[in-house]
Short mmCIF file of N, CA, C and O in Angstrom, two decimals:
data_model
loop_
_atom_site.label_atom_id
_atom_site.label_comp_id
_atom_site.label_asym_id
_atom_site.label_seq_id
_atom_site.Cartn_x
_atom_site.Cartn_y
_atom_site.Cartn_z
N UNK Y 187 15.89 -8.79 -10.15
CA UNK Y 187 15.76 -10.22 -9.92
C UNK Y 187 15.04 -10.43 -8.60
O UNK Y 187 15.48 -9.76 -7.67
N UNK Y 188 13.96 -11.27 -8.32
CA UNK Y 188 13.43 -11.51 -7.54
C UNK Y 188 14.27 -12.07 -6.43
O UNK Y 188 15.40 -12.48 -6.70
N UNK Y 189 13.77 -12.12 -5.16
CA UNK Y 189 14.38 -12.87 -4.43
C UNK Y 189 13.98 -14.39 -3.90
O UNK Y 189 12.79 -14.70 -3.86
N UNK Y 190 14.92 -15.27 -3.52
CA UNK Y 190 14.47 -16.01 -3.36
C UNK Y 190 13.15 -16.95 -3.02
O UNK Y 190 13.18 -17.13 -1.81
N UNK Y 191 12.29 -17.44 -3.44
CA UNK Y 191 10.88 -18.26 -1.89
C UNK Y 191 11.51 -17.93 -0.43
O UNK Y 191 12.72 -17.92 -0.62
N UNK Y 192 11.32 -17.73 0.57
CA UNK Y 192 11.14 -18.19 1.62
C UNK Y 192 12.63 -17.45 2.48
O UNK Y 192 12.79 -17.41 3.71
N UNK Y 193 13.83 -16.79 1.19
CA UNK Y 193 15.54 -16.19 1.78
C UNK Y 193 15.15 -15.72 2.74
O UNK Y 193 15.89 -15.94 3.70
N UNK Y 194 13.58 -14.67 3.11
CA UNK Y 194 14.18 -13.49 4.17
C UNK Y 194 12.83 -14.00 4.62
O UNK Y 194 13.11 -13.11 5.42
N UNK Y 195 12.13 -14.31 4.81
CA UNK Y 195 10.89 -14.24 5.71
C UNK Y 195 9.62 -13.70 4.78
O UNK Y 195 9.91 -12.99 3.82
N UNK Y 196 8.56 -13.94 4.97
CA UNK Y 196 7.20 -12.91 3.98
C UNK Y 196 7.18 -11.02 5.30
O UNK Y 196 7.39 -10.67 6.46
N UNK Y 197 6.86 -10.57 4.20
CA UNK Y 197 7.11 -9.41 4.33
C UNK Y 197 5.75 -8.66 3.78
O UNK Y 197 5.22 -8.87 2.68
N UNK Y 198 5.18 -7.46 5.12
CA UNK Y 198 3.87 -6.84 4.86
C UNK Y 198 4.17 -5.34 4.46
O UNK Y 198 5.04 -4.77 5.12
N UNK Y 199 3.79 -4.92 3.84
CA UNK Y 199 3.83 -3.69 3.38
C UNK Y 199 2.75 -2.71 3.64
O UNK Y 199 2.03 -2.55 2.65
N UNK Y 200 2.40 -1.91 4.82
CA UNK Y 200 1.18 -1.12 4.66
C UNK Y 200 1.46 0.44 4.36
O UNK Y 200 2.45 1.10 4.69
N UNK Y 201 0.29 0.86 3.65
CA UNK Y 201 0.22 2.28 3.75
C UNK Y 201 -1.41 2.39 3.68
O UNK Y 201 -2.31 1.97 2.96
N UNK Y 202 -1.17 3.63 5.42
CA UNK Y 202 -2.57 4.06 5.82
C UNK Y 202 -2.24 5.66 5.23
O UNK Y 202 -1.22 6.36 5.21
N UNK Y 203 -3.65 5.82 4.78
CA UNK Y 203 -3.94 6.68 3.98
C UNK Y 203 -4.97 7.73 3.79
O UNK Y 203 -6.02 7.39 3.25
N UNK Y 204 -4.78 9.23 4.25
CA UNK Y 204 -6.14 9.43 4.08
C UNK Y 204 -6.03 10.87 3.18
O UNK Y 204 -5.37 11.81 3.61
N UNK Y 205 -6.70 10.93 1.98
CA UNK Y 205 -7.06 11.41 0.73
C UNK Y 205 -7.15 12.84 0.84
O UNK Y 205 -7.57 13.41 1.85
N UNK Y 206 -6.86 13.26 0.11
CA UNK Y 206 -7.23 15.25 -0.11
C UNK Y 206 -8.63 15.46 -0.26
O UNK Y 206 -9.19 14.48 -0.77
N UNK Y 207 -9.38 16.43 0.01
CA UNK Y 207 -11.26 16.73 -0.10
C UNK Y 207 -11.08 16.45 -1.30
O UNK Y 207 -11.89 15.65 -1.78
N UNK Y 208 -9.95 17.00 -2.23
CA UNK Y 208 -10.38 17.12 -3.62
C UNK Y 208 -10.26 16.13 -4.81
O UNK Y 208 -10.34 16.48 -5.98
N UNK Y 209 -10.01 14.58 -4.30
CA UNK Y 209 -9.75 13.37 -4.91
C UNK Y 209 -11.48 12.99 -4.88
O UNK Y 209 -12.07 13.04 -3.81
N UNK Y 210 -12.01 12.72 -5.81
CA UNK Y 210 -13.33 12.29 -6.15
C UNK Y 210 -13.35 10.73 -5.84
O UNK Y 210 -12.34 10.04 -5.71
N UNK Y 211 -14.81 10.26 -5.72
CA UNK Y 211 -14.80 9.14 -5.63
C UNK Y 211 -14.57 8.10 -6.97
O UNK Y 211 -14.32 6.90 -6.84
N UNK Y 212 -14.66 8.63 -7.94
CA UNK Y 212 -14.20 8.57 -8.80
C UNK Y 212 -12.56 8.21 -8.96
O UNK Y 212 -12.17 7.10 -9.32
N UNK Y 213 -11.94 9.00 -8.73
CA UNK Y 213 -10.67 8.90 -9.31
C UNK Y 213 -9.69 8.11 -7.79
O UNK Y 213 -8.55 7.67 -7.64
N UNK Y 214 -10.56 8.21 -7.17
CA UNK Y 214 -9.88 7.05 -6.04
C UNK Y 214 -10.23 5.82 -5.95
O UNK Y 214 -9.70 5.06 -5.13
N UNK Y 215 -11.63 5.26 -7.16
CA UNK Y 215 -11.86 4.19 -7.43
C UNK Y 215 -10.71 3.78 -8.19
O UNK Y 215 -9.93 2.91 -7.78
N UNK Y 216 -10.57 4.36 -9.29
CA UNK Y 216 -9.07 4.58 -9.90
C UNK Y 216 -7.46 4.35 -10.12
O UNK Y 216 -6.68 3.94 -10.98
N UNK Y 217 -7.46 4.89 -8.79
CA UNK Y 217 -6.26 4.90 -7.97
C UNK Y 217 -6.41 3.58 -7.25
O UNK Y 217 -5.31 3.08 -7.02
N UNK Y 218 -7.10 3.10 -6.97
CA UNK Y 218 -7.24 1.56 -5.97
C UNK Y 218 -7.22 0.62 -7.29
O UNK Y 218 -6.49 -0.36 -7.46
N UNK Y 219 -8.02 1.04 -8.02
CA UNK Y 219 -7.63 -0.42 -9.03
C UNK Y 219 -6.27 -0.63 -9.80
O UNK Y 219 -5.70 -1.69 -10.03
N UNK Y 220 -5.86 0.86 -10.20
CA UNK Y 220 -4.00 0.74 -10.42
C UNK Y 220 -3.35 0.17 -9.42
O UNK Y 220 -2.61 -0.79 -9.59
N UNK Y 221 -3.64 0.87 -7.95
CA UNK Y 221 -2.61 0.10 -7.13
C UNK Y 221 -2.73 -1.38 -6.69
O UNK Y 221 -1.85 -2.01 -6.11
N UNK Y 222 -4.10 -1.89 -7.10
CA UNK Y 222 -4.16 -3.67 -7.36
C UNK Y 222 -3.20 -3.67 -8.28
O UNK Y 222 -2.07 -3.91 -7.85
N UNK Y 223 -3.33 -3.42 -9.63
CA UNK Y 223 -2.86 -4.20 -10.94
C UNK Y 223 -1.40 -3.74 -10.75
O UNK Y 223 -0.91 -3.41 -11.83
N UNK Y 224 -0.56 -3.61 -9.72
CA UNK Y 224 0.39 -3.34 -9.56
C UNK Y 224 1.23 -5.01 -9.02
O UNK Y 224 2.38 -5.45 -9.10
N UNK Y 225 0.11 -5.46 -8.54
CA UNK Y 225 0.25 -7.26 -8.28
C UNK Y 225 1.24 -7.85 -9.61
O UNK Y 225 2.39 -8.29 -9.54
N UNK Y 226 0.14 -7.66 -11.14
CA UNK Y 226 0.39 -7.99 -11.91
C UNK Y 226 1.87 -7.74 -12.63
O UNK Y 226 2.62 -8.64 -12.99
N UNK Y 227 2.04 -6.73 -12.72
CA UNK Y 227 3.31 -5.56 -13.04
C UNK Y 227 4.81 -6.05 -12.30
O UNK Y 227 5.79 -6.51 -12.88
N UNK Y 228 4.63 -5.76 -10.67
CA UNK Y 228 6.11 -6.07 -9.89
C UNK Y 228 5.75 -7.50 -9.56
O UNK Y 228 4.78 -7.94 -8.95
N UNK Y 229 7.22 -8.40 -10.36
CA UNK Y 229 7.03 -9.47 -10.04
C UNK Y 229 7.35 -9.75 -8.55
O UNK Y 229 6.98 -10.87 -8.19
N UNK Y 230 7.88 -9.08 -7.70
CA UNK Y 230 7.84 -9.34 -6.30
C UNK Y 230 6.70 -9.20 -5.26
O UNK Y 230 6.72 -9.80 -4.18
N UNK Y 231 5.63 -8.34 -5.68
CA UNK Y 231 4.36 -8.17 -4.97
C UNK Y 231 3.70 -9.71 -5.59
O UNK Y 231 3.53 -10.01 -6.77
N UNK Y 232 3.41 -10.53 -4.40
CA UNK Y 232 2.31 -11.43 -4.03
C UNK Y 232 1.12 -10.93 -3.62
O UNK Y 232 0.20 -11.74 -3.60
N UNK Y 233 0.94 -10.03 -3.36
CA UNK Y 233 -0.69 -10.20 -3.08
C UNK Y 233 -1.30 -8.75 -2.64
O UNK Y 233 -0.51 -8.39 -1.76
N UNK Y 234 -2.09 -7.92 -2.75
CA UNK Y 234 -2.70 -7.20 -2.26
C UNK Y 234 -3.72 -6.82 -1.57
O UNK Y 234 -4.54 -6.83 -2.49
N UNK Y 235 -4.36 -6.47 -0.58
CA UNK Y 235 -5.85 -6.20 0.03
C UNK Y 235 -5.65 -4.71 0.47
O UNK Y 235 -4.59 -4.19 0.81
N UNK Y 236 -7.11 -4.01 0.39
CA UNK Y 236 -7.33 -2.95 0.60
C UNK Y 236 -8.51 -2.97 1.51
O UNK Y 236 -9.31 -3.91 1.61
N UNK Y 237 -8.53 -1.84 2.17
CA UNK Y 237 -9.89 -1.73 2.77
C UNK Y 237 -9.85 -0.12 3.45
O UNK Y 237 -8.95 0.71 3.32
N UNK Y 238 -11.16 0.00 4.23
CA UNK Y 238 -11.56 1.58 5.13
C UNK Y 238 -11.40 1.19 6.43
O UNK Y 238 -11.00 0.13 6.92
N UNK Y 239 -11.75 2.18 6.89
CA UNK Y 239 -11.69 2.21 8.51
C UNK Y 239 -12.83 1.88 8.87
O UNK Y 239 -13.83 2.45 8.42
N UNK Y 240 -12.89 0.67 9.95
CA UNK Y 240 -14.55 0.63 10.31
C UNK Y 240 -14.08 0.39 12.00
O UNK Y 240 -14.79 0.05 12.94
N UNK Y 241 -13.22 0.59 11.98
CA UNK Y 241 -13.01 0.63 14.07
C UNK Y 241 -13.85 1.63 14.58
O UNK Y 241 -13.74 2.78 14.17
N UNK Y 242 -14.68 1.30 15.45
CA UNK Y 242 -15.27 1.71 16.79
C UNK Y 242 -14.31 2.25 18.07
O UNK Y 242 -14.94 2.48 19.11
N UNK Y 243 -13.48 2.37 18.08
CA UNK Y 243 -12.72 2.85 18.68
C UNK Y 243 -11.98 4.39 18.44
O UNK Y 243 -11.51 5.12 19.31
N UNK Y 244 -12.03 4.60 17.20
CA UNK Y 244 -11.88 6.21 17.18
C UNK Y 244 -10.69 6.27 17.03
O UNK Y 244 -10.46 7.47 17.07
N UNK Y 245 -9.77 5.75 16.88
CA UNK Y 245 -8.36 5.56 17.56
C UNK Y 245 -7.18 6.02 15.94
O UNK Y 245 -6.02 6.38 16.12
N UNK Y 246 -7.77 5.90 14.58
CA UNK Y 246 -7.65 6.17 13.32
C UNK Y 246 -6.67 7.22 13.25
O UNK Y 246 -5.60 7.11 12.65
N UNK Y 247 -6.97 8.06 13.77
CA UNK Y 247 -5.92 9.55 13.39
C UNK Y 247 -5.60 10.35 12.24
O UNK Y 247 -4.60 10.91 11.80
N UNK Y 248 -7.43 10.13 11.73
CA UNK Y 248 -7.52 10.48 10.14
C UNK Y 248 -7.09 9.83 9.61
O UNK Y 248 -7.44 10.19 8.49
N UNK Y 249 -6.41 8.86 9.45
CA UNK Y 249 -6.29 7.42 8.32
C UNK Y 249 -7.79 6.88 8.01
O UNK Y 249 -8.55 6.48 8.90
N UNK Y 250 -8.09 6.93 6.67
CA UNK Y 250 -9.47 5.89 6.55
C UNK Y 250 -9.39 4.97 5.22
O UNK Y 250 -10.34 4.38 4.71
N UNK Y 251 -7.88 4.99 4.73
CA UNK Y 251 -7.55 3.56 4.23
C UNK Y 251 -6.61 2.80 3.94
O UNK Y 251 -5.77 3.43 3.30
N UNK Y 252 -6.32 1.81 4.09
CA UNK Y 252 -5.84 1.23 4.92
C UNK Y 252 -5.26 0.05 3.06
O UNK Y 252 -6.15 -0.72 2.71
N UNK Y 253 -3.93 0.02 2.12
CA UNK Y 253 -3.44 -0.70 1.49
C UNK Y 253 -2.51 -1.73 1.69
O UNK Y 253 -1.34 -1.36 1.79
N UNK Y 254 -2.76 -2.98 1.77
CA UNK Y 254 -1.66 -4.03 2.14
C UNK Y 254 -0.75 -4.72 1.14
O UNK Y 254 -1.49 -5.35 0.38
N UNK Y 255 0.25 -4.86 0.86
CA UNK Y 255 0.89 -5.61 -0.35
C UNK Y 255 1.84 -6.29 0.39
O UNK Y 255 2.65 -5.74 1.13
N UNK Y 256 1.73 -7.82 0.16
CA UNK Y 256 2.56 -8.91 0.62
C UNK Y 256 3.81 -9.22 -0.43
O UNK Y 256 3.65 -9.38 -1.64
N UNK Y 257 5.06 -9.29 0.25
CA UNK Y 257 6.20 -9.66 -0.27
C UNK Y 257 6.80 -10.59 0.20
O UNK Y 257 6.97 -10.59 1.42
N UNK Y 258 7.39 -11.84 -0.70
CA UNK Y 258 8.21 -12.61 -0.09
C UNK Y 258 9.72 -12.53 0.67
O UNK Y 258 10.28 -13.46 1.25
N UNK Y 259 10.06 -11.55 0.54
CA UNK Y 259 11.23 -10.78 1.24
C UNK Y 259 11.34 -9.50 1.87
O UNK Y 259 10.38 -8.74 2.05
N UNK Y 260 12.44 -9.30 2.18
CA UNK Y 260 12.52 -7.43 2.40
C UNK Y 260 13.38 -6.76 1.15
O UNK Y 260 13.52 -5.62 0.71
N UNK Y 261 13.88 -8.05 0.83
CA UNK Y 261 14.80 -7.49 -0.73
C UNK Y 261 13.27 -7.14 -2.19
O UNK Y 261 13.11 -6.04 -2.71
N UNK Y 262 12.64 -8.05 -2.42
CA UNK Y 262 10.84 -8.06 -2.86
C UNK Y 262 10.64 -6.85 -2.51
O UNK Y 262 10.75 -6.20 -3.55
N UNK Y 263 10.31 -5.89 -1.33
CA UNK Y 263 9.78 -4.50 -1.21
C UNK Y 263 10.79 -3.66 -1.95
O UNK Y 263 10.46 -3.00 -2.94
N UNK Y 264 12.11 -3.67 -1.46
CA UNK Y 264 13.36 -3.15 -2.48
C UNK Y 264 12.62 -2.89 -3.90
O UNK Y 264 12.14 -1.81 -4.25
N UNK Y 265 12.63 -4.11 -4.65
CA UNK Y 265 12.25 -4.30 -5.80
C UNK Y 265 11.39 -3.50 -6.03
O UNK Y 265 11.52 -2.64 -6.90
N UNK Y 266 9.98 -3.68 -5.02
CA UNK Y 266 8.99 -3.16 -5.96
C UNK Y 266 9.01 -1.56 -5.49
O UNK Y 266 8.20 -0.82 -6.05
N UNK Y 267 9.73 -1.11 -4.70
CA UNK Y 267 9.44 0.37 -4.52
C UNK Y 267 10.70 1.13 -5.28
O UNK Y 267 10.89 2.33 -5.08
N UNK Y 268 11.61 0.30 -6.24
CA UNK Y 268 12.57 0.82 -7.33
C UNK Y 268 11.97 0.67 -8.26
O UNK Y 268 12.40 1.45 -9.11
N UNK Y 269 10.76 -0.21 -8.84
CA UNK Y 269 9.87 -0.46 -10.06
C UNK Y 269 9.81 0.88 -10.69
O UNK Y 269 9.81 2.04 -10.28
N UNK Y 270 9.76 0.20 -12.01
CA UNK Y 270 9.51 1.64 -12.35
C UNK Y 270 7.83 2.25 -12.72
O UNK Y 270 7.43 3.39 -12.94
N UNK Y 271 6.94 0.58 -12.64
CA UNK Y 271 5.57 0.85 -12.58
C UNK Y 271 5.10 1.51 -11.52
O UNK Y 271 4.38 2.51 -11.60
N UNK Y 272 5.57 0.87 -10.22
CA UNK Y 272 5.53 1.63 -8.66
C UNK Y 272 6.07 3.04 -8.70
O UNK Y 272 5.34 3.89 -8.19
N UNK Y 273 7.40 3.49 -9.28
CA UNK Y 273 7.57 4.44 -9.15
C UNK Y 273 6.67 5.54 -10.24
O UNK Y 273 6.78 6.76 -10.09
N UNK Y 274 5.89 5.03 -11.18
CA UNK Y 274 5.15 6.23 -11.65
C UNK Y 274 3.95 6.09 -10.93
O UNK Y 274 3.19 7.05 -10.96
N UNK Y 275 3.57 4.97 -10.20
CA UNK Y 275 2.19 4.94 -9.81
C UNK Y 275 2.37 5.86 -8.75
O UNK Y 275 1.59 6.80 -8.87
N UNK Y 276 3.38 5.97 -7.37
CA UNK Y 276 3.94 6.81 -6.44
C UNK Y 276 3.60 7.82 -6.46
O UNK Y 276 2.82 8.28 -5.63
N UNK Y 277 4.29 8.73 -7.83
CA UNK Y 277 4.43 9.80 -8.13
C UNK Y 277 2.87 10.19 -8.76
O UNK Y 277 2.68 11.40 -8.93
N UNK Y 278 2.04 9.53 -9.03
CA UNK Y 278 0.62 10.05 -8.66
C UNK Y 278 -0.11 10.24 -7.78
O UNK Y 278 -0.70 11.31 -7.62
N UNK Y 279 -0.28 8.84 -6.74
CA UNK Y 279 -0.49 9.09 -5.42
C UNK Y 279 -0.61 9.88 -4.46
O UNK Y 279 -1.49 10.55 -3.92
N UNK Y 280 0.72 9.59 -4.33
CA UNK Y 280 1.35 10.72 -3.19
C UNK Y 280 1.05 12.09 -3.30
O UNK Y 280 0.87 12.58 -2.19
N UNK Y 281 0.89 13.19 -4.53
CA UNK Y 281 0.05 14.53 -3.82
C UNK Y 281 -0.49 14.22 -3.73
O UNK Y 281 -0.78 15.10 -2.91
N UNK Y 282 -1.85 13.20 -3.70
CA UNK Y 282 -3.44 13.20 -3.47
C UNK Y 282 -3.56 12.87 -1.80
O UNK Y 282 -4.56 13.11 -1.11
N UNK Y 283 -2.62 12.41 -1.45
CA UNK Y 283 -2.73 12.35 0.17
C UNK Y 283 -2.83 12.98 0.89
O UNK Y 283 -1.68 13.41 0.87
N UNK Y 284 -3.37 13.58 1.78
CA UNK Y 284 -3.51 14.15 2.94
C UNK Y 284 -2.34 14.07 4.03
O UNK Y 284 -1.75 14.96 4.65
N UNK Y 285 -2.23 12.76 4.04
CA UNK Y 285 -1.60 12.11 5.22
C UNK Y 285 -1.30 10.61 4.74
O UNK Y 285 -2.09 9.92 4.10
N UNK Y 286 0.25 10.16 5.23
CA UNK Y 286 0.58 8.92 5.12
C UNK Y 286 1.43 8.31 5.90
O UNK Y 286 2.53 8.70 6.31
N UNK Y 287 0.65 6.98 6.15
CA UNK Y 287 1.79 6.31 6.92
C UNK Y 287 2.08 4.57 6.37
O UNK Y 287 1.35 3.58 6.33
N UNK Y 288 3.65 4.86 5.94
CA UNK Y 288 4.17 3.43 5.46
C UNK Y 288 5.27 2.62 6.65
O UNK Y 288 6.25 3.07 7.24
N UNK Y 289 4.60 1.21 6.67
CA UNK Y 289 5.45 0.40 7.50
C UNK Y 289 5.53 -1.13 7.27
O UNK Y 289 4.74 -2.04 7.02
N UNK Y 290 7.02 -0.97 7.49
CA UNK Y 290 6.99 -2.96 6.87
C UNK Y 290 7.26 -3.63 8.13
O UNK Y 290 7.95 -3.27 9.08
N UNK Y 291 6.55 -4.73 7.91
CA UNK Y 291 6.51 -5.98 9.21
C UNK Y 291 6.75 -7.31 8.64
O UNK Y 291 6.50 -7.82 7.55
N UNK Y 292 7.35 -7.73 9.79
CA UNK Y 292 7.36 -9.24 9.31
C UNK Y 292 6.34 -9.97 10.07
O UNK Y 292 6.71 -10.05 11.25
N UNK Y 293 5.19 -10.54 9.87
CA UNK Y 293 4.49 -10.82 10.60
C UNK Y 293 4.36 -12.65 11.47
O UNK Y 293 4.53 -13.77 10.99
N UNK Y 294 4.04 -12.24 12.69
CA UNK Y 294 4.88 -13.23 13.86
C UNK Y 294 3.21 -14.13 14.04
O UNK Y 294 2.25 -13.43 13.71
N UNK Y 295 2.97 -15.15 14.39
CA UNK Y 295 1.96 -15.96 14.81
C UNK Y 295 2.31 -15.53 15.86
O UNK Y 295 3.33 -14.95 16.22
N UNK Y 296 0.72 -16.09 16.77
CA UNK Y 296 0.14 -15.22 18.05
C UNK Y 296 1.00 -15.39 19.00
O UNK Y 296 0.91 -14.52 19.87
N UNK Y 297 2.00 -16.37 19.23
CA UNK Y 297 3.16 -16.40 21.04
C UNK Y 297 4.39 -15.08 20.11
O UNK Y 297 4.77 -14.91 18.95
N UNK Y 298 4.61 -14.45 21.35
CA UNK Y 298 5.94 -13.84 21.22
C UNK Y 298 6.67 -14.79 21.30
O UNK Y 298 7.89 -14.63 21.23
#
């Protein structure tokens, strides 16, 4: 069951990501368009954006991509990382990684 509009706060979901040599461009086109249509699937994911690394700063640490999925809660991430679409999509993923880093935020407008 979803959680409420608005119970816990909106809630960001990232995972930086950077790929095995041996994931083709191909099959990580792939892998990015499953983990969109994953929007469709968990009714608690609102929204997704993806993108690469384009900082000038160097600062990356071998991460070069970068998946966002917005939730209306922290109970919403619950949900969608017990899915059972998420959990087979996971269980593909994840060996193809190199390296990963997942972190949830609640995100604050610009005054502390």
């Amino acid at each position: 069951m979803a959680a409420a509009a608005g119970s816990d706060g909106v809630v960001k979901h990232l995972l930086l990501a950077r790929f095995k040599e041996e994931v083709t461009p191909e099959r990580l086109d792939g892998l990015i368009r499953r983990y969109a249509a994953l929007v469709d699937a968990v009714p608690s994911m609102k929204a997704f954006h993806w993108g690469t690394d384009v900082s000038i700063e160097n600062l990356h640490q071998g991460f070069t991509h970068v998946f966002e999925s917005t939730f209306e809660s922290t109970d919403g991430v619950k949900e969608y990382i017990e899915h059972p679409v998420h959990v087979e999509y996971a269980n593909e993923l994840l060996p193809l990684l190199e390296k990963v880093l997942i972190i949830d935020y609640k995100p604050a407008a610009g005054k502390a």
